[in-house]
Coordinates of C-alpha atoms in Angstrom, one line a residue:
M8 CA -47.6 2.7 -86.7
A9 CA -45.1 -0.2 -86.8
F10 CA -41.3 -0.2 -86.4
E11 CA -40.6 -3.8 -87.5
Q12 CA -38.2 -3.2 -90.3
D13 CA -34.5 -3.8 -90.0
R14 CA -33.4 -0.5 -88.6
T15 CA -29.7 -0.9 -89.6
Q16 CA -30.7 -1.4 -93.3
T17 CA -32.9 1.6 -93.1
H18 CA -30.0 3.7 -91.9
A19 CA -27.7 2.1 -94.4
G20 CA -30.0 3.4 -97.1
W21 CA -29.6 7.0 -96.2
S22 CA -29.1 9.0 -99.4
Q23 CA -26.0 10.6 -100.6
D24 CA -27.8 14.0 -100.4
H25 CA -28.2 13.4 -96.7
T26 CA -24.6 12.4 -96.0
E27 CA -23.2 15.3 -98.0
I28 CA -24.9 17.8 -95.7
Y29 CA -24.7 15.8 -92.5
D30 CA -21.6 17.5 -91.1
L31 CA -22.7 21.0 -92.1
V32 CA -26.1 20.7 -90.4
F33 CA -24.7 19.3 -87.2
R34 CA -21.9 21.8 -87.0
S35 CA -24.3 24.6 -87.6
R36 CA -26.3 23.3 -84.6
G37 CA -23.2 23.6 -82.4
K38 CA -21.7 20.2 -82.6
S39 CA -17.9 19.9 -82.5
F40 CA -16.6 16.6 -83.7
E41 CA -13.1 17.6 -82.7
A42 CA -14.0 18.5 -79.1
E43 CA -15.9 15.2 -78.8
A44 CA -13.0 13.2 -80.2
D45 CA -10.7 15.0 -77.7
D46 CA -13.0 14.0 -74.9
I47 CA -13.1 10.4 -76.0
A48 CA -9.3 10.3 -76.2
A49 CA -9.0 11.7 -72.7
H50 CA -11.4 9.1 -71.4
V51 CA -9.5 6.3 -73.2
R52 CA -6.1 7.5 -71.8
A53 CA -7.4 7.9 -68.3
R54 CA -8.0 4.2 -68.4
H55 CA -5.2 3.1 -70.7
P56 CA -2.5 5.7 -70.8
G57 CA -0.4 4.0 -73.4
A58 CA -3.3 3.6 -76.0
T59 CA -2.0 4.1 -79.6
T60 CA -4.6 2.3 -81.7
L61 CA -8.4 3.1 -82.0
L62 CA -11.3 1.6 -84.0
D63 CA -14.4 3.8 -84.6
V64 CA -17.5 1.7 -85.1
A65 CA -20.4 3.3 -87.0
S66 CA -17.8 6.0 -88.0
G67 CA -20.3 7.8 -90.2
T68 CA -18.8 10.6 -92.3
G69 CA -15.5 10.2 -90.6
S70 CA -15.4 13.6 -88.8
H71 CA -14.5 12.1 -85.5
L72 CA -12.0 9.8 -87.2
V73 CA -10.2 12.7 -88.7
R74 CA -9.4 14.0 -85.3
Y75 CA -8.7 10.5 -83.8
A76 CA -6.1 10.1 -86.6
Q77 CA -4.3 13.1 -85.1
L78 CA -4.4 11.7 -81.6
F79 CA -3.6 8.0 -82.1
E80 CA -0.8 6.3 -84.1
H81 CA -3.2 4.0 -86.0
V82 CA -7.0 4.4 -86.5
E83 CA -9.6 2.5 -88.5
G84 CA -13.3 2.8 -89.0
V85 CA -16.3 0.5 -89.6
E86 CA -19.4 1.9 -91.2
L87 CA -22.5 0.2 -92.6
A88 CA -23.9 2.9 -94.9
P89 CA -22.2 3.1 -98.3
A90 CA -23.0 6.8 -98.7
M91 CA -21.3 7.6 -95.3
R92 CA -18.2 5.6 -96.3
V93 CA -17.9 7.6 -99.5
V94 CA -17.7 10.8 -97.5
A95 CA -15.4 9.4 -94.9
Q96 CA -12.9 8.0 -97.4
R97 CA -12.8 11.3 -99.2
K98 CA -11.6 12.9 -95.9
L99 CA -9.3 10.0 -95.0
P100 CA -7.7 8.5 -98.1
G101 CA -5.0 6.8 -96.1
V102 CA -7.3 5.3 -93.4
A103 CA -9.2 2.0 -93.7
V104 CA -13.0 2.5 -93.3
H105 CA -14.4 -1.0 -93.5
A106 CA -17.9 -1.9 -94.7
G107 CA -19.4 -3.7 -91.7
D108 CA -22.4 -4.3 -89.5
M109 CA -21.7 -3.9 -85.7
R110 CA -23.6 -7.2 -85.1
D111 CA -21.1 -9.4 -87.0
F112 CA -18.0 -7.5 -88.2
D113 CA -14.6 -9.2 -87.7
L114 CA -11.4 -7.3 -88.6
G115 CA -9.1 -10.1 -87.3
R116 CA -7.3 -7.8 -84.9
T117 CA -7.7 -5.9 -81.7
F118 CA -7.2 -2.3 -80.7
D119 CA -6.3 -0.3 -77.6
A120 CA -9.6 1.4 -77.9
V121 CA -12.9 0.9 -79.6
V122 CA -15.6 3.6 -79.7
C123 CA -19.1 3.8 -81.0
L124 CA -20.9 7.2 -80.9
G125 CA -24.0 8.8 -82.3
N126 CA -26.6 6.5 -80.6
S127 CA -25.7 3.9 -83.3
V128 CA -25.8 1.0 -80.9
A129 CA -29.4 2.0 -79.9
C130 CA -30.4 0.9 -83.4
M131 CA -30.3 -2.7 -82.3
A132 CA -33.8 -4.2 -82.3
S133 CA -33.6 -6.2 -79.1
T134 CA -31.5 -6.8 -76.0
A135 CA -30.1 -9.9 -77.7
E136 CA -28.9 -7.7 -80.6
L137 CA -27.5 -5.2 -78.2
D138 CA -25.5 -7.9 -76.4
T139 CA -24.3 -9.2 -79.7
A140 CA -23.1 -5.8 -80.9
I141 CA -21.3 -4.9 -77.6
A142 CA -19.7 -8.4 -77.6
R143 CA -18.5 -7.9 -81.2
M144 CA -17.0 -4.5 -80.3
A145 CA -15.4 -5.9 -77.1
A146 CA -13.9 -8.7 -79.1
H147 CA -11.9 -6.1 -81.0
V148 CA -10.5 -4.6 -77.7
Q149 CA -7.3 -6.0 -76.4
P150 CA -7.2 -7.0 -72.7
G151 CA -6.8 -3.8 -70.6
G152 CA -8.1 -1.8 -73.5
V153 CA -11.2 0.5 -73.5
L154 CA -14.6 0.3 -75.1
I155 CA -16.6 3.6 -75.1
V156 CA -20.2 3.6 -76.3
E157 CA -22.7 6.5 -76.6
P158 CA -26.2 5.0 -75.9
G159 CA -29.6 6.3 -77.0
W160 CA -32.0 7.8 -74.5
F161 CA -33.1 5.7 -71.6
P162 CA -36.9 4.9 -71.6
E163 CA -37.8 7.5 -69.0
Q164 CA -36.0 10.3 -70.9
F165 CA -37.6 9.9 -74.4
L166 CA -40.1 12.7 -75.3
D167 CA -42.8 11.1 -77.4
G168 CA -44.1 13.5 -80.1
Y169 CA -41.1 15.8 -79.8
V170 CA -40.6 18.1 -82.8
G171 CA -37.4 19.9 -83.8
G172 CA -36.3 22.2 -86.5
H173 CA -33.2 23.9 -87.8
L174 CA -32.3 26.2 -90.7
V175 CA -28.9 26.6 -92.4
R176 CA -28.3 29.6 -94.6
E177 CA -25.2 30.1 -96.7
P178 CA -24.6 31.9 -100.1
G179 CA -26.7 30.2 -102.7
R180 CA -28.1 27.5 -100.5
V181 CA -30.7 27.1 -97.7
I182 CA -31.2 23.9 -95.8
S183 CA -34.2 23.1 -93.6
R184 CA -34.2 20.1 -91.3
V185 CA -37.4 19.3 -89.3
T186 CA -37.9 16.2 -87.1
H187 CA -40.8 14.4 -85.4
S188 CA -40.2 11.7 -82.8
T189 CA -42.7 8.9 -82.0
R190 CA -42.7 5.9 -79.7
E191 CA -44.3 2.4 -79.8
G192 CA -43.5 0.6 -76.6
L193 CA -39.7 0.7 -76.4
A194 CA -39.2 1.3 -80.1
T195 CA -38.9 4.8 -81.4
R196 CA -38.8 6.5 -84.8
V197 CA -37.4 9.9 -85.7
E198 CA -38.7 11.2 -89.0
I199 CA -36.2 13.6 -90.5
R200 CA -37.5 15.8 -93.4
F201 CA -35.1 17.9 -95.5
T202 CA -35.7 20.7 -97.9
V203 CA -32.7 22.0 -99.7
A204 CA -32.9 25.0 -102.0
T205 CA -30.0 26.0 -104.2
S206 CA -29.6 28.9 -106.6
E207 CA -28.6 26.6 -109.4
G208 CA -30.5 23.4 -108.6
G209 CA -33.8 24.6 -107.3
I210 CA -35.6 22.9 -104.5
K211 CA -35.1 19.2 -103.4
E212 CA -37.0 17.5 -100.6
W213 CA -36.7 14.0 -99.0
T214 CA -37.4 12.2 -95.8
D215 CA -35.1 9.8 -93.9
Y216 CA -35.8 7.8 -90.7
F217 CA -33.8 7.0 -87.6
Y218 CA -35.0 4.0 -85.5
M219 CA -33.9 3.4 -82.0
N220 CA -34.8 1.1 -79.0
L221 CA -35.0 2.6 -75.6
F222 CA -32.7 0.3 -73.7
T223 CA -32.3 0.8 -70.0
R224 CA -29.1 1.7 -68.3
E225 CA -29.1 -1.7 -66.7
E226 CA -29.4 -3.4 -70.1
Y227 CA -26.3 -1.5 -71.4
T228 CA -24.4 -2.3 -68.3
A229 CA -25.3 -6.0 -68.5
A230 CA -24.2 -6.1 -72.2
F231 CA -20.8 -4.8 -71.2
E232 CA -20.4 -7.2 -68.4
K233 CA -21.4 -10.2 -70.5
A234 CA -18.8 -9.1 -73.0
G235 CA -16.1 -9.3 -70.3
C236 CA -15.8 -5.6 -69.5
A237 CA -15.7 -3.7 -66.2
V238 CA -18.1 -0.8 -67.0
E239 CA -19.0 2.6 -65.6
F240 CA -21.5 5.2 -66.8
L241 CA -20.2 8.7 -67.4
D242 CA -23.0 11.1 -66.8
I243 CA -21.6 13.9 -69.0
P244 CA -23.9 14.4 -71.9
W245 CA -22.5 16.6 -74.7
R246 CA -24.5 19.6 -75.9
L247 CA -25.4 21.0 -79.3
G248 CA -24.8 24.7 -78.7
T249 CA -27.3 25.7 -76.0
D250 CA -29.4 22.6 -76.6
P251 CA -28.8 19.2 -75.0
H252 CA -27.3 16.4 -77.2
N253 CA -29.5 13.4 -78.0
A254 CA -27.9 11.0 -75.5
P255 CA -27.6 10.8 -71.7
G256 CA -23.8 10.2 -71.4
L257 CA -21.3 7.6 -72.2
F258 CA -20.5 4.0 -71.1
A259 CA -16.8 3.3 -70.6
G260 CA -15.7 -0.3 -70.2
V261 CA -12.2 -1.8 -69.7
R262 CA -11.8 -5.3 -71.1
K263 CA -10.7 -7.8 -68.5

């Protein structure tokens, strides 16, 4: 077992089939993109009451961004995966969703708030890459603005060998999603296997992978501090229905 490939490129290659059912599967598991966006907006305004602009890094299918657009005067997104951007732009025709890698993107402007959710930053392959990604995001935050990042699991929390499963039933379609998590040192891989059966198209199966590093709380904190942010950890993990979400909380930093 080896996890040496470029994790970001693996995620960027997720299929259109996956991205088209991404929101449906997570919503059926109890995820509320709207409630999470509301929480983020509250955390931003608790630290920067006048915030009017927001950038969503690793904005995915744009479901958080749809709600942010209702809460802030101006929003934009950055997303590496082309298939994700297609879905996001369909929802947000008037919002810029830039193609970009969190390690090197440069939009040439700053925002009152920058957010990065969904464990995306944990895809960095080393602490050096983590530092680079946090620094790139912080560079897009104006002084006094807020950077909020959802980390991956800390090393002591990851369950090696964990298996999960979920079934979605709707008229004319059934979706099965099963996962298996494995660990090699501080690198992890989540194998995600889908089976989708439709009344018209028959049965389709495929497997995607999600790679993360198990960075420590101290490593995340150090990355924020190196990027010029005063940081705090918010120990308020979201939940998926009755199940815990797949992250331990949020890091909130204010750029000095």
